CSV table of C-alpha atoms in Angstrom, one decimal:
chain,number,residue,atom,x,y,z
A,5,MET,CA,10.4,-54.4,-64.3
A,6,ASP,CA,11.2,-54.7,-60.6
A,7,LYS,CA,9.6,-51.3,-60.0
A,8,SER,CA,6.3,-52.2,-61.7
A,9,LEU,CA,6.1,-55.5,-59.7
A,10,TYR,CA,6.6,-53.5,-56.5
A,11,ILE,CA,3.7,-51.1,-57.3
A,12,LEU,CA,1.5,-54.1,-58.3
A,13,ARG,CA,2.1,-55.8,-55.0
A,14,LEU,CA,1.5,-52.6,-53.0
A,15,THR,CA,-1.8,-52.0,-54.8
A,16,ILE,CA,-2.9,-55.6,-54.1
A,17,GLY,CA,-2.0,-55.2,-50.4
A,18,ILE,CA,-4.1,-52.0,-50.1
A,19,ILE,CA,-7.1,-53.7,-51.6
A,20,ILE,CA,-6.8,-56.6,-49.2
A,21,VAL,CA,-6.6,-54.3,-46.2
A,22,TRP,CA,-9.6,-52.3,-47.4
A,23,GLY,CA,-11.6,-55.5,-48.0
A,24,CYS,CA,-10.8,-56.8,-44.5
A,25,GLY,CA,-12.0,-53.5,-43.0
A,26,TRP,CA,-15.3,-53.8,-44.7
A,27,GLY,CA,-15.5,-57.4,-43.7
A,28,LEU,CA,-15.1,-56.6,-40.1
A,29,ASN,CA,-17.8,-53.9,-40.3
A,30,LEU,CA,-20.2,-56.3,-41.9
A,31,MET,CA,-19.3,-58.9,-39.2
A,32,ASN,CA,-20.1,-56.4,-36.4
A,33,LEU,CA,-23.3,-55.4,-38.1
A,34,GLY,CA,-24.3,-59.0,-38.6
A,35,LYS,CA,-23.5,-59.8,-35.0
A,36,CYS,CA,-25.7,-56.9,-33.8
A,37,ILE,CA,-28.6,-58.1,-36.0
A,38,ALA,CA,-28.1,-61.6,-34.8
A,39,GLN,CA,-28.1,-60.5,-31.1
A,40,SER,CA,-31.2,-58.4,-31.7
A,41,SER,CA,-33.0,-61.4,-33.2
A,42,LEU,CA,-32.0,-63.6,-30.2
A,43,HIS,CA,-33.7,-61.1,-27.8
A,44,THR,CA,-37.1,-61.0,-29.5
A,45,VAL,CA,-38.4,-62.7,-26.3
A,46,PRO,CA,-39.7,-59.9,-24.0
A,47,SER,CA,-37.2,-58.9,-21.3
A,48,ASP,CA,-37.7,-56.9,-18.1
A,49,LEU,CA,-34.6,-54.9,-19.0
A,50,GLU,CA,-34.8,-52.4,-21.9
A,51,LEU,CA,-32.0,-50.4,-23.5
A,52,MET,CA,-33.1,-47.8,-26.0
A,53,SER,CA,-32.0,-44.7,-27.9
A,54,ASP,CA,-34.1,-41.7,-28.9
A,55,THR,CA,-32.5,-41.8,-32.4
A,56,GLY,CA,-30.7,-44.3,-34.6
A,57,ARG,CA,-28.5,-41.8,-36.4
A,58,ILE,CA,-26.5,-38.8,-35.3
A,59,SER,CA,-24.0,-36.4,-36.8
A,60,TRP,CA,-20.6,-35.6,-35.4
A,61,GLY,CA,-21.1,-33.9,-32.0
A,62,GLU,CA,-24.9,-34.3,-32.2
A,63,ARG,CA,-26.5,-35.6,-29.0
A,64,ALA,CA,-28.5,-38.8,-28.4
A,65,THR,CA,-30.2,-40.0,-25.3
A,66,ILE,CA,-29.7,-43.6,-24.2
A,67,THR,CA,-32.2,-44.9,-21.6
A,68,LEU,CA,-32.0,-48.1,-19.5
A,69,ARG,CA,-35.3,-49.3,-17.9
A,70,LEU,CA,-35.8,-52.3,-15.6
A,71,GLY,CA,-39.3,-53.5,-14.8
A,72,LEU,CA,-39.7,-54.9,-11.2
A,73,GLU,CA,-42.3,-56.5,-9.1
A,74,LEU,CA,-42.9,-55.5,-5.5
A,75,GLY,CA,-39.9,-56.4,-3.4
A,76,GLY,CA,-37.5,-56.5,-6.4
A,77,ASN,CA,-34.2,-54.6,-6.5
A,78,SER,CA,-31.8,-53.3,-9.1
A,79,SER,CA,-28.5,-54.7,-7.8
A,80,GLY,CA,-25.8,-54.6,-10.4
A,81,TRP,CA,-27.1,-51.5,-12.1
A,82,PRO,CA,-24.3,-50.2,-14.4
A,83,ILE,CA,-22.2,-47.2,-13.5
A,84,TRP,CA,-20.8,-45.4,-16.5
A,85,GLU,CA,-18.7,-42.2,-16.1
A,86,ASP,CA,-17.0,-41.0,-19.3
A,87,THR,CA,-18.1,-43.5,-21.9
A,88,ILE,CA,-20.7,-46.2,-22.3
A,89,PRO,CA,-20.0,-49.6,-23.8
A,90,GLY,CA,-19.5,-49.2,-27.5
A,91,GLY,CA,-17.5,-46.0,-27.1
A,92,LEU,CA,-20.1,-43.2,-27.0
A,93,GLU,CA,-18.9,-40.2,-25.0
A,94,ILE,CA,-21.1,-39.3,-22.0
A,95,LEU,CA,-22.1,-35.6,-21.8
A,96,SER,CA,-24.5,-35.8,-18.8
A,97,THR,CA,-26.0,-38.5,-16.6
A,98,SER,CA,-29.5,-38.4,-15.0
A,99,LYS,CA,-30.2,-39.7,-11.5
A,100,ILE,CA,-31.6,-43.2,-11.1
A,101,ASP,CA,-35.3,-42.8,-10.8
A,102,THR,CA,-38.2,-45.1,-9.8
A,103,ILE,CA,-41.4,-44.5,-11.7
A,104,LEU,CA,-44.8,-46.2,-12.2
A,105,PRO,CA,-45.4,-48.3,-15.3
A,106,GLN,CA,-47.0,-46.8,-18.4
A,107,ASN,CA,-50.0,-48.1,-20.3
A,108,ASP,CA,-47.8,-49.9,-22.8
A,109,ASP,CA,-45.5,-51.6,-20.2
A,110,PRO,CA,-46.0,-55.3,-19.2
A,111,ASP,CA,-48.8,-55.9,-16.6
A,112,GLN,CA,-46.4,-57.8,-14.3
A,113,TRP,CA,-44.3,-54.6,-13.7
A,114,ASP,CA,-45.2,-52.9,-10.4
A,115,MET,CA,-42.4,-50.2,-10.8
A,116,ILE,CA,-39.7,-49.2,-13.2
A,117,VAL,CA,-36.1,-48.2,-12.4
A,118,GLU,CA,-34.9,-45.8,-15.1
A,119,GLN,CA,-31.7,-43.8,-15.9
A,120,SER,CA,-30.7,-41.8,-19.0
A,121,TRP,CA,-27.3,-40.8,-20.5
A,122,VAL,CA,-26.8,-38.0,-23.0
A,123,VAL,CA,-24.1,-39.1,-25.4
A,124,THR,CA,-22.3,-38.1,-28.6
A,125,ALA,CA,-19.6,-39.4,-31.0
A,126,TRP,CA,-17.0,-37.9,-33.2
A,127,ASP,CA,-16.1,-40.8,-35.5
A,128,SER,CA,-18.2,-41.9,-38.5
A,129,GLY,CA,-19.5,-45.5,-38.6
A,130,TYR,CA,-21.8,-47.7,-36.6
A,131,VAL,CA,-21.6,-47.8,-32.9
A,132,VAL,CA,-23.0,-50.9,-31.2
A,133,ILE,CA,-24.0,-50.7,-27.5
A,134,PRO,CA,-23.8,-54.4,-26.4
A,135,GLU,CA,-26.4,-56.1,-24.3
A,136,ILE,CA,-26.5,-55.0,-20.6
A,137,GLU,CA,-27.2,-57.5,-17.9
A,138,VAL,CA,-28.9,-56.6,-14.6
A,139,MET,CA,-30.3,-59.1,-12.1
A,140,GLY,CA,-30.1,-61.9,-14.7
A,141,GLU,CA,-32.1,-59.8,-17.2
A,142,LYS,CA,-30.4,-58.9,-20.5
A,143,SER,CA,-31.2,-56.1,-22.8
A,144,ALA,CA,-31.0,-56.1,-26.6
A,145,PRO,CA,-28.0,-54.3,-28.1
A,146,VAL,CA,-28.5,-50.9,-29.6
A,147,MET,CA,-26.9,-49.7,-32.8
A,148,ILE,CA,-26.4,-46.0,-33.7
A,149,GLN,CA,-25.0,-44.7,-37.0
A,150,VAL,CA,-22.7,-41.7,-36.8
A,151,VAL,CA,-22.3,-39.7,-40.0
A,152,PRO,CA,-20.1,-36.6,-40.8
A,153,THR,CA,-21.7,-33.3,-40.1
A,154,ARG,CA,-23.0,-31.8,-43.3
A,155,THR,CA,-22.2,-28.2,-43.9
A,156,GLY,CA,-24.6,-25.9,-45.6
A,157,GLU,CA,-24.1,-24.0,-48.9
A,158,ALA,CA,-21.1,-21.8,-49.1
A,159,PRO,CA,-21.9,-18.3,-47.9
A,160,GLU,CA,-22.5,-15.8,-50.6
A,161,MET,CA,-20.0,-13.0,-50.9
A,162,MET,CA,-21.6,-9.7,-49.8
A,163,PRO,CA,-20.3,-6.3,-50.8
A,164,ALA,CA,-18.6,-4.2,-48.2
A,165,ALA,CA,-21.0,-2.2,-46.0
A,166,GLU,CA,-20.9,1.5,-46.2
A,167,ILE,CA,-19.0,3.4,-43.5
A,168,ILE,CA,-21.5,4.7,-40.9
A,169,LYS,CA,-20.6,8.1,-39.7
A,170,ILE,CA,-21.6,8.7,-36.1
A,171,GLU,CA,-22.5,12.2,-34.9
A,172,TRP,CA,-21.3,12.7,-31.3
A,173,THR,CA,-23.0,15.4,-29.2
A,174,PHE,CA,-21.1,17.3,-26.6
A,175,TRP,CA,-22.6,15.3,-23.8
A,176,ASP,CA,-21.8,12.1,-25.6
A,177,ARG,CA,-18.2,13.1,-25.7
A,178,VAL,CA,-18.3,14.1,-22.0
A,179,GLU,CA,-19.8,10.7,-21.1
A,180,LYS,CA,-17.2,8.8,-23.0
A,181,ALA,CA,-14.4,10.9,-21.5
A,182,ALA,CA,-15.8,10.9,-18.0
A,183,PRO,CA,-13.8,7.8,-16.7
A,184,TYR,CA,-10.5,9.3,-17.9
A,185,LEU,CA,-11.4,12.8,-16.6
A,186,LEU,CA,-12.2,11.3,-13.2
A,187,LYS,CA,-8.8,9.5,-13.1
A,188,ILE,CA,-7.0,12.7,-14.0
A,189,LEU,CA,-8.9,14.6,-11.3
A,190,ALA,CA,-8.1,12.0,-8.7
A,191,VAL,CA,-4.4,12.1,-9.6
A,192,LEU,CA,-4.4,15.9,-9.4
A,193,LEU,CA,-6.2,15.9,-6.0
A,194,LEU,CA,-3.7,13.3,-4.7
A,195,ALA,CA,-0.8,15.4,-5.9
A,196,LEU,CA,-2.2,18.6,-4.3
A,197,GLY,CA,-2.8,16.7,-1.1
A,198,LEU,CA,0.8,15.5,-1.0
A,199,ILE,CA,2.1,19.0,-1.8
A,200,TYR,CA,0.0,20.5,1.0
A,201,LEU,CA,1.2,17.8,3.5
A,202,LEU,CA,4.8,18.3,2.6
A,203,LYS,CA,4.5,22.1,3.0
A,204,LYS,CA,2.8,21.7,6.4
A,205,ILE,CA,5.5,19.3,7.6
A,206,LYS,CA,8.3,21.7,6.5
A,207,ARG,CA,6.5,24.7,8.1
A,208,LYS,CA,6.2,22.7,11.3
A,209,GLU,CA,9.8,21.8,11.2
A,210,ARG,CA,10.8,25.4,10.8
A,211,LYS,CA,8.7,26.6,13.8
A,212,GLU,CA,9.6,23.6,15.9
A,213,ILE,CA,12.5,24.4,18.2
A,214,GLU,CA,14.0,21.6,20.0
A,215,MET,CA,14.1,22.5,23.6
A,216,VAL,CA,15.8,20.2,26.0
A,217,VAL,CA,14.0,20.5,29.3
A,218,PRO,CA,16.4,19.5,32.1
A,219,ASP,CA,15.1,17.3,34.8
A,220,ILE,CA,15.3,19.9,37.6
A,221,PRO,CA,15.1,18.5,41.1
A,222,PRO,CA,12.1,19.8,43.1
A,223,HIS,CA,14.1,21.3,45.9
A,224,ILE,CA,16.0,23.6,43.5
A,225,THR,CA,12.8,25.0,42.1
A,226,ALA,CA,11.3,25.4,45.6
A,227,LEU,CA,14.3,27.2,47.0
A,228,LYS,CA,14.4,29.5,44.1
A,229,LYS,CA,10.8,30.5,44.4
A,230,LEU,CA,11.0,30.8,48.2
A,231,ARG,CA,13.9,33.2,48.0
A,232,GLU,CA,12.2,35.3,45.3
A,233,LEU,CA,9.2,35.4,47.6
A,234,GLU,CA,11.3,36.4,50.5
A,235,GLU,CA,13.0,39.2,48.5
A,236,ARG,CA,9.6,40.7,47.5
A,237,LYS,CA,8.5,41.1,51.2
A,238,SER,CA,4.9,41.2,50.2
A,239,TRP,CA,3.8,41.2,53.9
A,240,ALA,CA,5.3,44.7,54.3
A,241,LYS,CA,3.2,46.0,51.4
A,242,GLY,CA,-0.1,44.9,52.9
A,243,GLU,CA,-0.2,41.7,50.8
A,244,ALA,CA,0.2,39.2,53.7
A,245,LYS,CA,-2.7,37.1,52.4
A,246,SER,CA,-1.2,36.8,48.9
A,247,PHE,CA,2.2,36.0,50.5
A,248,HIS,CA,0.8,33.0,52.4
A,249,VAL,CA,-1.2,31.7,49.4
A,250,GLN,CA,2.0,31.6,47.3
A,251,LEU,CA,4.1,30.2,50.2
A,252,SER,CA,1.6,27.3,50.8
A,253,GLU,CA,1.5,26.5,47.0
A,254,ILE,CA,5.4,26.4,46.8
A,255,VAL,CA,5.8,24.2,49.8
A,256,ARG,CA,2.9,21.8,48.9
A,257,THR,CA,4.3,21.5,45.3
A,258,TYR,CA,7.7,20.6,46.7
A,259,ILE,CA,6.5,17.9,49.1
A,260,ASP,CA,4.2,16.4,46.5
A,261,ALA,CA,7.2,16.0,44.1
A,262,ARG,CA,9.6,15.0,46.8
A,263,PHE,CA,7.5,12.4,48.7
A,264,SER,CA,5.0,11.4,45.9
A,265,ILE,CA,1.9,12.5,47.8
A,266,SER,CA,-1.0,14.7,46.8
A,267,SER,CA,-1.5,17.7,49.1
A,268,LEU,CA,-1.9,20.6,46.7
A,269,GLU,CA,-5.7,20.2,46.5
A,270,SER,CA,-6.1,19.2,50.1
A,271,THR,CA,-7.1,21.2,53.1
A,272,THR,CA,-4.5,22.2,55.7
A,273,ARG,CA,-5.8,19.5,58.1
A,274,GLU,CA,-5.6,16.8,55.4
A,275,ALA,CA,-2.1,18.0,54.3
A,276,ALA,CA,-1.0,17.9,58.0
A,277,GLY,CA,-2.1,14.3,58.2
A,278,GLN,CA,-0.1,13.4,55.2
A,279,ILE,CA,3.0,15.3,56.5
A,280,ASP,CA,2.8,13.4,59.8
A,281,LEU,CA,3.3,10.1,57.8
A,282,LEU,CA,6.5,11.3,56.1
A,283,ASP,CA,9.8,9.8,57.0
A,284,ILE,CA,11.4,13.0,58.3
A,285,SER,CA,12.3,14.5,61.6
A,286,GLN,CA,9.5,15.4,64.0
A,287,SER,CA,10.7,19.0,64.3
A,288,ASP,CA,10.5,19.5,60.5
A,289,LYS,CA,7.0,18.1,60.6
A,290,SER,CA,5.9,20.4,63.4
A,291,ASN,CA,7.5,23.6,62.0
A,292,LEU,CA,5.9,23.1,58.5
A,293,ILE,CA,2.5,22.3,59.9
A,294,SER,CA,2.6,25.4,62.1
A,295,ALA,CA,3.6,27.6,59.1
A,296,LEU,CA,0.7,26.3,57.1
A,297,ARG,CA,-1.8,26.8,60.0
A,298,LEU,CA,-0.6,30.4,60.4
A,299,GLY,CA,-1.3,31.0,56.7
A,300,ASP,CA,-4.9,29.7,57.2
A,301,LYS,CA,-5.5,32.1,60.0
A,302,ILE,CA,-4.3,35.0,57.9
A,303,LYS,CA,-6.2,33.9,54.7
A,304,PHE,CA,-9.5,32.9,56.4
A,305,ALA,CA,-9.7,34.3,59.9
A,306,LYS,CA,-8.3,37.7,59.0
A,307,HIS,CA,-5.5,37.3,61.6
A,308,THR,CA,-2.9,40.0,61.6
A,309,ALA,CA,0.6,38.7,62.1
A,310,ARG,CA,3.7,40.6,63.1
A,311,ILE,CA,6.5,41.1,60.6
A,312,ASP,CA,8.7,38.8,62.6
A,313,ASP,CA,6.1,36.0,62.1
A,314,HIS,CA,6.2,36.3,58.3
A,315,ILE,CA,9.9,36.3,58.3
A,316,LYS,CA,10.0,33.2,60.6
A,317,VAL,CA,7.5,31.4,58.4
A,318,ILE,CA,9.5,31.9,55.2
A,319,ASN,CA,12.7,30.9,57.0
A,320,THR,CA,10.9,27.8,58.3
A,321,CYS,CA,9.9,26.7,54.8
A,322,ILE,CA,13.4,27.3,53.4
A,323,GLU,CA,14.9,25.3,56.2
A,324,PHE,CA,12.3,22.5,55.7
A,325,VAL,CA,13.3,22.1,52.0
A,326,GLU,CA,17.0,22.2,52.8
A,327,ASN,CA,16.6,19.5,55.5
A,328,THR,CA,14.4,17.2,53.4
A,329,MET,CA,15.9,17.6,49.9
A,330,VAL,CA,17.5,14.7,48.1
A,331,ASN,CA,21.3,14.9,48.4
A,332,PRO,CA,22.7,14.7,44.8
A,333,GLU,CA,25.7,12.7,46.0
A,334,SER,CA,23.6,10.0,47.6
């Protein structure tokens, strides 16, 4: 008995709640109709919809128009971002535009300020956009009915399609395989390039013999070459000119390395000027310059010198190097 009473009370409660819901909907509908009837007097502000009924997700365009005389303004124009009053979702918003009145607009309007919103809804029922007020002008409310989206008839089951056999030509297969073939070719070329590079490096390492070139002082090289030149005694073999050419080159190479000058490509007169500026004894300067000038006479003036003159010149150059060389202990 207690269980039956509980079920009865629950049923009565559900009926009461359902009835209250319908009552609220009817009250909203009545309020909208009442507000619409109150605004039957023409207003300079118009709120309108291009349709009174949409399905879920279907679009409707809401337009707000304000008629103005010259010098009028639209201060207080509504700014709606995501939704408009009433709960419709805004999909896009047009810019506020000023246009000329149409033929069916009131004569007192000199211009019209207009803006539109594309909206939609996802819940069934009646959506009421309340009155909008701009510059003391009020629009009539707008009501839109939202109904569930109706689906079409169930699709008819179709039999399975036959398997289509595609005949590939040789070139079709090549075209399909081309990207993969190019990638394989690129990998092979890269591998061959790396192999070639590694072999070249190894071959170079085999041929490359590390040679430590000692830093030989210039006087050691000069003295060695001067003594070798002295031992050959070229002047006694009729090669006096060749002897003095080699002697001049050995001595100039030495003083260029020892004193950081450049006399090898200079004339004897220019070299003598550089030697005069060296920080050495005057006798060493004079003896070396005299030896170089004797060489010029033999090379260019076909001067014939005595054997003693050649011996004296080679000894002078050896003595010059020994007197001016850098002492390793210093």
